[in-house]
């Protein structure tokens, strides 16, 4: 039974997204298609290609790493994929400023996550708390 996702694999996915956004700024916005497609595959299949490939590089058994919540990571992936998709649409219809805003949000969130603070976790926690308080 898989309890969670090893933290190094979550960080690998965060780094992948961060680097893709940076490369899109350096070269062309169409690079964002790669994290968008991987994000969509992840949301549909609940399997992340980056994490699956990264798991082959782990030196220890998966259960010996700090585990991250799989549902939380899917929530974070949903946010990142949505923002990347909105950025691509904005770029394609020549709203470059809006495309930069959406992609910068992903860049910021993935960068901050690599430093140790998960914005998506904070948002999900507040959402769950709000729903709980509303019901009680």
GROMACS .gro file of C-alpha atoms in nm:
model
  136
    1UNK     CA    1   0.000   0.000   0.000
    2UNK     CA    2   0.142   0.333  -0.107
    3UNK     CA    3   0.114   0.585   0.175
    4UNK     CA    4   0.238   0.887  -0.012
    5UNK     CA    5   0.497   1.018  -0.252
    6UNK     CA    6   0.862   1.038  -0.144
    7UNK     CA    7   0.959   1.402  -0.093
    8UNK     CA    8   1.253   1.390  -0.339
    9UNK     CA    9   1.010   1.288  -0.613
   10UNK     CA   10   0.775   1.575  -0.529
   11UNK     CA   11   1.073   1.811  -0.542
   12UNK     CA   12   1.175   1.664  -0.879
   13UNK     CA   13   0.831   1.747  -1.016
   14UNK     CA   14   0.849   2.099  -0.869
   15UNK     CA   15   1.192   2.150  -1.026
   16UNK     CA   16   1.065   2.021  -1.362
   17UNK     CA   17   0.779   2.273  -1.361
   18UNK     CA   18   1.008   2.555  -1.243
   19UNK     CA   19   1.267   2.486  -1.514
   20UNK     CA   20   1.001   2.455  -1.787
   21UNK     CA   21   0.859   2.797  -1.701
   22UNK     CA   22   1.207   2.950  -1.694
   23UNK     CA   23   1.287   2.793  -2.031
   24UNK     CA   24   0.960   2.929  -2.171
   25UNK     CA   25   1.076   3.279  -2.078
   26UNK     CA   26   1.422   3.224  -2.225
   27UNK     CA   27   1.313   3.059  -2.550
   28UNK     CA   28   0.943   3.037  -2.634
   29UNK     CA   29   0.615   3.000  -2.449
   30UNK     CA   30   0.534   2.677  -2.634
   31UNK     CA   31   0.772   2.495  -2.396
   32UNK     CA   32   0.480   2.516  -2.151
   33UNK     CA   33   0.304   2.249  -2.358
   34UNK     CA   34   0.531   1.988  -2.195
   35UNK     CA   35   0.428   2.052  -1.831
   36UNK     CA   36   0.068   2.103  -1.947
   37UNK     CA   37   0.052   1.762  -2.115
   38UNK     CA   38   0.226   1.590  -1.822
   39UNK     CA   39  -0.008   1.769  -1.582
   40UNK     CA   40  -0.316   1.659  -1.777
   41UNK     CA   41  -0.191   1.300  -1.791
   42UNK     CA   42  -0.131   1.315  -1.414
   43UNK     CA   43  -0.478   1.447  -1.340
   44UNK     CA   44  -0.647   1.187  -1.562
   45UNK     CA   45  -0.440   0.880  -1.468
   46UNK     CA   46  -0.326   0.983  -1.116
   47UNK     CA   47   0.027   0.890  -1.233
   48UNK     CA   48   0.292   1.157  -1.288
   49UNK     CA   49   0.546   1.076  -1.562
   50UNK     CA   50   0.816   1.292  -1.398
   51UNK     CA   51   0.767   1.117  -1.064
   52UNK     CA   52   0.764   0.773  -1.228
   53UNK     CA   53   1.090   0.845  -1.410
   54UNK     CA   54   1.243   1.004  -1.101
   55UNK     CA   55   1.157   0.703  -0.887
   56UNK     CA   56   1.413   0.502  -1.081
   57UNK     CA   57   1.684   0.732  -0.943
   58UNK     CA   58   1.598   0.687  -0.575
   59UNK     CA   59   1.883   0.527  -0.381
   60UNK     CA   60   1.673   0.395  -0.093
   61UNK     CA   61   1.336   0.217  -0.082
   62UNK     CA   62   1.049   0.464  -0.126
   63UNK     CA   63   0.918   0.412   0.228
   64UNK     CA   64   1.248   0.532   0.377
   65UNK     CA   65   1.187   0.888   0.257
   66UNK     CA   66   0.963   1.154   0.408
   67UNK     CA   67   0.625   1.102   0.243
   68UNK     CA   68   0.410   1.374   0.090
   69UNK     CA   69   0.032   1.338   0.071
   70UNK     CA   70  -0.077   1.211  -0.271
   71UNK     CA   71  -0.411   1.396  -0.262
   72UNK     CA   72  -0.231   1.720  -0.179
   73UNK     CA   73   0.006   1.670  -0.470
   74UNK     CA   74  -0.287   1.610  -0.706
   75UNK     CA   75  -0.446   1.932  -0.579
   76UNK     CA   76  -0.120   2.119  -0.640
   77UNK     CA   77  -0.090   1.960  -0.986
   78UNK     CA   78  -0.445   2.072  -1.065
   79UNK     CA   79  -0.357   2.433  -0.978
   80UNK     CA   80  -0.029   2.430  -1.172
   81UNK     CA   81  -0.185   2.264  -1.478
   82UNK     CA   82  -0.475   2.509  -1.480
   83UNK     CA   83  -0.247   2.812  -1.456
   84UNK     CA   84  -0.012   2.678  -1.724
   85UNK     CA   85  -0.311   2.611  -1.949
   86UNK     CA   86  -0.442   2.964  -1.892
   87UNK     CA   87  -0.094   3.105  -1.962
   88UNK     CA   88  -0.075   2.915  -2.292
   89UNK     CA   89  -0.421   3.034  -2.398
   90UNK     CA   90  -0.328   3.392  -2.310
   91UNK     CA   91  -0.004   3.368  -2.510
   92UNK     CA   92  -0.185   3.214  -2.807
   93UNK     CA   93  -0.437   3.500  -2.822
   94UNK     CA   94  -0.158   3.759  -2.787
   95UNK     CA   95  -0.231   3.858  -2.427
   96UNK     CA   96   0.136   3.822  -2.335
   97UNK     CA   97   0.111   4.017  -2.012
   98UNK     CA   98  -0.164   3.787  -1.886
   99UNK     CA   99   0.037   3.484  -2.001
  100UNK     CA  100   0.333   3.613  -1.803
  101UNK     CA  101   0.114   3.667  -1.496
  102UNK     CA  102  -0.022   3.311  -1.502
  103UNK     CA  103   0.316   3.152  -1.574
  104UNK     CA  104   0.487   3.370  -1.312
  105UNK     CA  105   0.238   3.245  -1.054
  106UNK     CA  106   0.348   2.888  -1.134
  107UNK     CA  107   0.714   2.989  -1.131
  108UNK     CA  108   0.674   3.160  -0.795
  109UNK     CA  109   0.476   2.874  -0.637
  110UNK     CA  110   0.713   2.602  -0.759
  111UNK     CA  111   1.017   2.808  -0.656
  112UNK     CA  112   0.879   2.872  -0.309
  113UNK     CA  113   0.787   2.503  -0.279
  114UNK     CA  114   1.146   2.409  -0.358
  115UNK     CA  115   1.249   2.636  -0.071
  116UNK     CA  116   1.011   2.459   0.166
  117UNK     CA  117   0.676   2.643   0.168
  118UNK     CA  118   0.383   2.491  -0.020
  119UNK     CA  119   0.135   2.757  -0.130
  120UNK     CA  120  -0.103   2.490  -0.263
  121UNK     CA  121  -0.094   2.317   0.076
  122UNK     CA  122  -0.186   2.643   0.246
  123UNK     CA  123  -0.472   2.704   0.001
  124UNK     CA  124  -0.606   2.349   0.041
  125UNK     CA  125  -0.582   2.369   0.421
  126UNK     CA  126  -0.778   2.697   0.424
  127UNK     CA  127  -1.036   2.545   0.185
  128UNK     CA  128  -1.084   2.238   0.407
  129UNK     CA  129  -1.108   2.459   0.716
  130UNK     CA  130  -1.363   2.686   0.547
  131UNK     CA  131  -1.576   2.386   0.445
  132UNK     CA  132  -1.557   2.242   0.797
  133UNK     CA  133  -1.656   2.574   0.961
  134UNK     CA  134  -1.941   2.618   0.717
  135UNK     CA  135  -2.084   2.276   0.802
  136UNK     CA  136  -2.054   2.324   1.181
   0.00000   0.00000   0.00000
